[in-house]
mmCIF file of C-alpha atoms in Angstrom:
data_model
loop_
_atom_site.group_PDB
_atom_site.id
_atom_site.type_symbol
_atom_site.label_atom_id
_atom_site.label_comp_id
_atom_site.label_asym_id
_atom_site.label_seq_id
_atom_site.Cartn_x
_atom_site.Cartn_y
_atom_site.Cartn_z
ATOM 1 C CA MET X 164 78.492 -44.688 29.828
ATOM 2 C CA LYS X 165 79.042 -48.214 31.103
ATOM 3 C CA ARG X 166 79.960 -49.081 34.706
ATOM 4 C CA THR X 167 80.935 -52.299 36.435
ATOM 5 C CA ILE X 168 78.402 -53.542 39.001
ATOM 6 C CA SER X 169 77.589 -56.242 41.556
ATOM 7 C CA VAL X 170 74.703 -56.705 43.901
ATOM 8 C CA LEU X 171 74.346 -54.682 47.100
ATOM 9 C CA ALA X 172 71.120 -55.098 48.982
ATOM 10 C CA VAL X 173 69.671 -52.563 51.354
ATOM 11 C CA ILE X 174 66.546 -53.785 53.114
ATOM 12 C CA THR X 175 64.287 -51.456 55.105
ATOM 13 C CA GLY X 176 61.423 -53.011 57.055
ATOM 14 C CA ALA X 177 59.662 -49.754 57.837
ATOM 15 C CA LEU X 178 56.361 -49.264 56.074
ATOM 16 C CA GLY X 179 56.726 -52.517 54.216
ATOM 17 C CA ALA X 180 59.185 -50.957 51.813
ATOM 18 C CA THR X 181 62.112 -53.071 50.653
ATOM 19 C CA LEU X 182 64.855 -51.132 49.012
ATOM 20 C CA THR X 183 67.835 -52.590 47.142
ATOM 21 C CA GLY X 184 70.685 -51.216 45.152
ATOM 22 C CA ILE X 185 73.255 -52.801 42.840
ATOM 23 C CA GLY X 186 76.684 -51.350 43.390
ATOM 24 C CA PRO X 187 80.219 -51.252 41.941
ATOM 25 C CA ALA X 188 82.349 -54.358 42.103
ATOM 26 C CA SER X 189 85.408 -56.029 40.590
ATOM 27 C CA ALA X 190 86.464 -55.776 36.969
ATOM 28 C CA ASP X 191 85.118 -59.347 36.209
ATOM 29 C CA THR X 192 81.546 -58.255 36.764
ATOM 30 C CA PRO X 193 79.603 -57.280 33.607
ATOM 31 C CA ALA X 194 78.999 -53.565 32.750
ATOM 32 C CA VAL X 195 75.613 -51.887 33.182
ATOM 33 C CA ASP X 196 73.701 -52.132 29.872
ATOM 34 C CA CYS X 197 70.236 -50.553 30.159
ATOM 35 C CA SER X 198 69.352 -51.735 26.659
ATOM 36 C CA THR X 199 69.190 -55.389 27.698
ATOM 37 C CA GLY X 200 67.061 -55.098 30.867
ATOM 38 C CA GLY X 201 63.621 -55.181 29.230
ATOM 39 C CA TYR X 202 62.709 -51.755 30.606
ATOM 40 C CA THR X 203 59.226 -50.654 29.634
ATOM 41 C CA ARG X 204 59.569 -46.921 30.313
ATOM 42 C CA VAL X 205 62.503 -44.720 29.086
ATOM 43 C CA LEU X 206 62.924 -41.049 29.930
ATOM 44 C CA ASN X 207 65.648 -38.996 28.202
ATOM 45 C CA SER X 208 66.083 -35.789 30.222
ATOM 46 C CA TYR X 209 68.568 -33.331 31.715
ATOM 47 C CA VAL X 210 69.081 -31.539 35.016
ATOM 48 C CA PRO X 211 71.171 -28.536 35.992
ATOM 49 C CA SER X 212 74.333 -29.665 37.692
ATOM 50 C CA ASN X 213 74.828 -29.580 41.524
ATOM 51 C CA ILE X 214 71.224 -28.688 42.362
ATOM 52 C CA GLU X 215 68.717 -31.096 43.995
ATOM 53 C CA ARG X 216 65.672 -31.510 41.670
ATOM 54 C CA PRO X 217 62.372 -33.257 42.230
ATOM 55 C CA ALA X 218 60.696 -35.464 39.592
ATOM 56 C CA VAL X 219 63.855 -36.855 37.968
ATOM 57 C CA ASP X 220 61.827 -39.936 37.183
ATOM 58 C CA GLY X 221 59.410 -37.770 35.089
ATOM 59 C CA HIS X 222 56.605 -37.784 37.673
ATOM 60 C CA SER X 223 55.992 -34.948 40.113
ATOM 61 C CA TYR X 224 54.068 -37.271 42.381
ATOM 62 C CA ASN X 225 53.634 -41.042 42.510
ATOM 63 C CA ILE X 226 50.570 -42.604 44.257
ATOM 64 C CA GLY X 227 50.435 -46.347 44.674
ATOM 65 C CA GLY X 228 47.229 -48.377 44.653
ATOM 66 C CA PRO X 229 46.070 -51.200 46.959
ATOM 67 C CA SER X 230 48.918 -53.502 45.869
ATOM 68 C CA ALA X 231 52.652 -53.368 46.554
ATOM 69 C CA TYR X 232 55.030 -52.437 43.708
ATOM 70 C CA THR X 233 58.705 -52.945 43.023
ATOM 71 C CA TYR X 234 60.488 -50.770 40.490
ATOM 72 C CA GLU X 235 63.885 -51.480 38.854
ATOM 73 C CA VAL X 236 65.658 -48.527 37.411
ATOM 74 C CA CYS X 237 68.726 -48.488 35.185
ATOM 75 C CA LEU X 238 70.245 -45.010 35.163
ATOM 76 C CA ASP X 239 72.518 -44.046 32.258
ATOM 77 C CA ILE X 240 74.707 -40.985 32.920
ATOM 78 C CA PRO X 241 78.153 -39.722 31.891
ATOM 79 C CA ASP X 242 80.851 -41.927 33.414
ATOM 80 C CA THR X 243 82.607 -39.075 35.198
ATOM 81 C CA GLU X 244 79.468 -37.834 36.938
ATOM 82 C CA THR X 245 77.494 -38.898 40.039
ATOM 83 C CA PHE X 246 73.691 -38.839 40.086
ATOM 84 C CA THR X 247 72.508 -39.085 43.660
ATOM 85 C CA ILE X 248 69.015 -40.487 43.737
ATOM 86 C CA GLU X 249 66.683 -40.196 46.730
ATOM 87 C CA VAL X 250 63.308 -41.851 46.810
ATOM 88 C CA ARG X 251 61.080 -40.447 49.623
ATOM 89 C CA ILE X 252 58.195 -42.765 50.480
ATOM 90 C CA TRP X 253 55.272 -41.915 52.710
ATOM 91 C CA SER X 254 52.800 -44.515 54.082
ATOM 92 C CA ASN X 255 50.520 -44.418 57.038
ATOM 93 C CA GLY X 256 52.021 -41.187 58.309
ATOM 94 C CA SER X 257 55.617 -42.344 58.280
ATOM 95 C CA GLN X 258 58.473 -41.638 55.845
ATOM 96 C CA THR X 259 61.211 -43.958 54.475
ATOM 97 C CA VAL X 260 64.097 -42.691 52.396
ATOM 98 C CA PHE X 261 66.190 -44.670 49.896
ATOM 99 C CA ARG X 262 69.417 -43.025 48.796
ATOM 100 C CA ASP X 263 71.946 -44.156 46.133
ATOM 101 C CA ASP X 264 74.986 -41.953 45.502
ATOM 102 C CA ARG X 265 77.293 -44.268 43.586
ATOM 103 C CA PRO X 266 79.062 -42.630 40.585
ATOM 104 C CA GLY X 267 78.425 -43.554 36.935
ATOM 105 C CA ASP X 268 75.691 -45.766 35.545
ATOM 106 C CA LYS X 269 73.817 -47.860 38.090
ATOM 107 C CA VAL X 270 70.850 -50.228 38.593
ATOM 108 C CA PHE X 271 68.727 -50.081 41.712
ATOM 109 C CA ARG X 272 65.344 -51.268 43.007
ATOM 110 C CA TYR X 273 62.886 -49.832 45.426
ATOM 111 C CA SER X 274 59.534 -51.204 46.633
ATOM 112 C CA ILE X 275 56.410 -49.373 47.588
ATOM 113 C CA GLY X 276 53.854 -50.761 50.042
ATOM 114 C CA PRO X 277 50.065 -50.509 49.397
ATOM 115 C CA ASN X 278 48.541 -47.023 49.332
ATOM 116 C CA SER X 279 51.854 -45.260 49.438
ATOM 117 C CA PHE X 280 52.893 -41.873 48.075
ATOM 118 C CA TRP X 281 56.462 -41.207 46.837
ATOM 119 C CA GLN X 282 58.663 -38.664 45.114
ATOM 120 C CA VAL X 283 62.048 -39.229 43.401
ATOM 121 C CA TYR X 284 64.696 -36.504 43.805
ATOM 122 C CA GLY X 285 68.070 -36.294 42.209
ATOM 123 C CA THR X 286 71.295 -34.255 42.270
ATOM 124 C CA LEU X 287 73.649 -34.741 39.388
ATOM 125 C CA THR X 288 77.154 -33.673 40.233
ATOM 126 C CA GLY X 289 79.023 -32.179 37.359
ATOM 127 C CA PRO X 290 80.692 -29.093 36.002
ATOM 128 C CA GLY X 291 79.148 -25.921 37.491
ATOM 129 C CA SER X 292 76.544 -23.951 35.610
ATOM 130 C CA THR X 293 75.822 -26.747 33.077
ATOM 131 C CA TYR X 294 73.006 -29.204 32.257
ATOM 132 C CA VAL X 295 73.878 -32.859 32.363
ATOM 133 C CA TYR X 296 71.832 -35.392 30.315
ATOM 134 C CA TYR X 297 70.698 -38.726 31.639
ATOM 135 C CA THR X 298 68.410 -41.640 30.632
ATOM 136 C CA TRP X 299 66.054 -43.114 33.173
ATOM 137 C CA ASN X 300 65.087 -46.784 32.234
ATOM 138 C CA GLU X 301 62.315 -48.200 34.445
ATOM 139 C CA LYS X 302 60.220 -51.335 34.790
ATOM 140 C CA GLN X 303 57.769 -52.568 37.338
ATOM 141 C CA LEU X 304 58.329 -55.956 38.848
ATOM 142 C CA ALA X 305 56.175 -58.294 40.903
ATOM 143 C CA ALA X 306 56.442 -57.192 44.527
#
């Protein structure tokens, strides 16, 4: 479940949230290896294919404190599948959405402003009427 990547940045100024993704690139770029990223939280789970599910990060709701946070996620899935991730962030009555629908393994970052609330949704595309397994590797970075 390795995939070639390079850096693709997506920056959203709304609500003080900065969102970045790391996307596919040429063959000379190293493959995604979640075991070398120093991730402090690992979730092994599964989802039914082709259905949007909340809490794919293992948390029904996420509530931030008075500080800003940045999360880096390394997502390990079957190479032939696509796991579309959508992070919905609410802060001060406004909503920001980060979406990453690249196929295969991927690394992405999203930042949360102070006193924000967010949920992570996912849709794993795969064979119909099946469960597809994934590993969610996460670490918190300085904002």
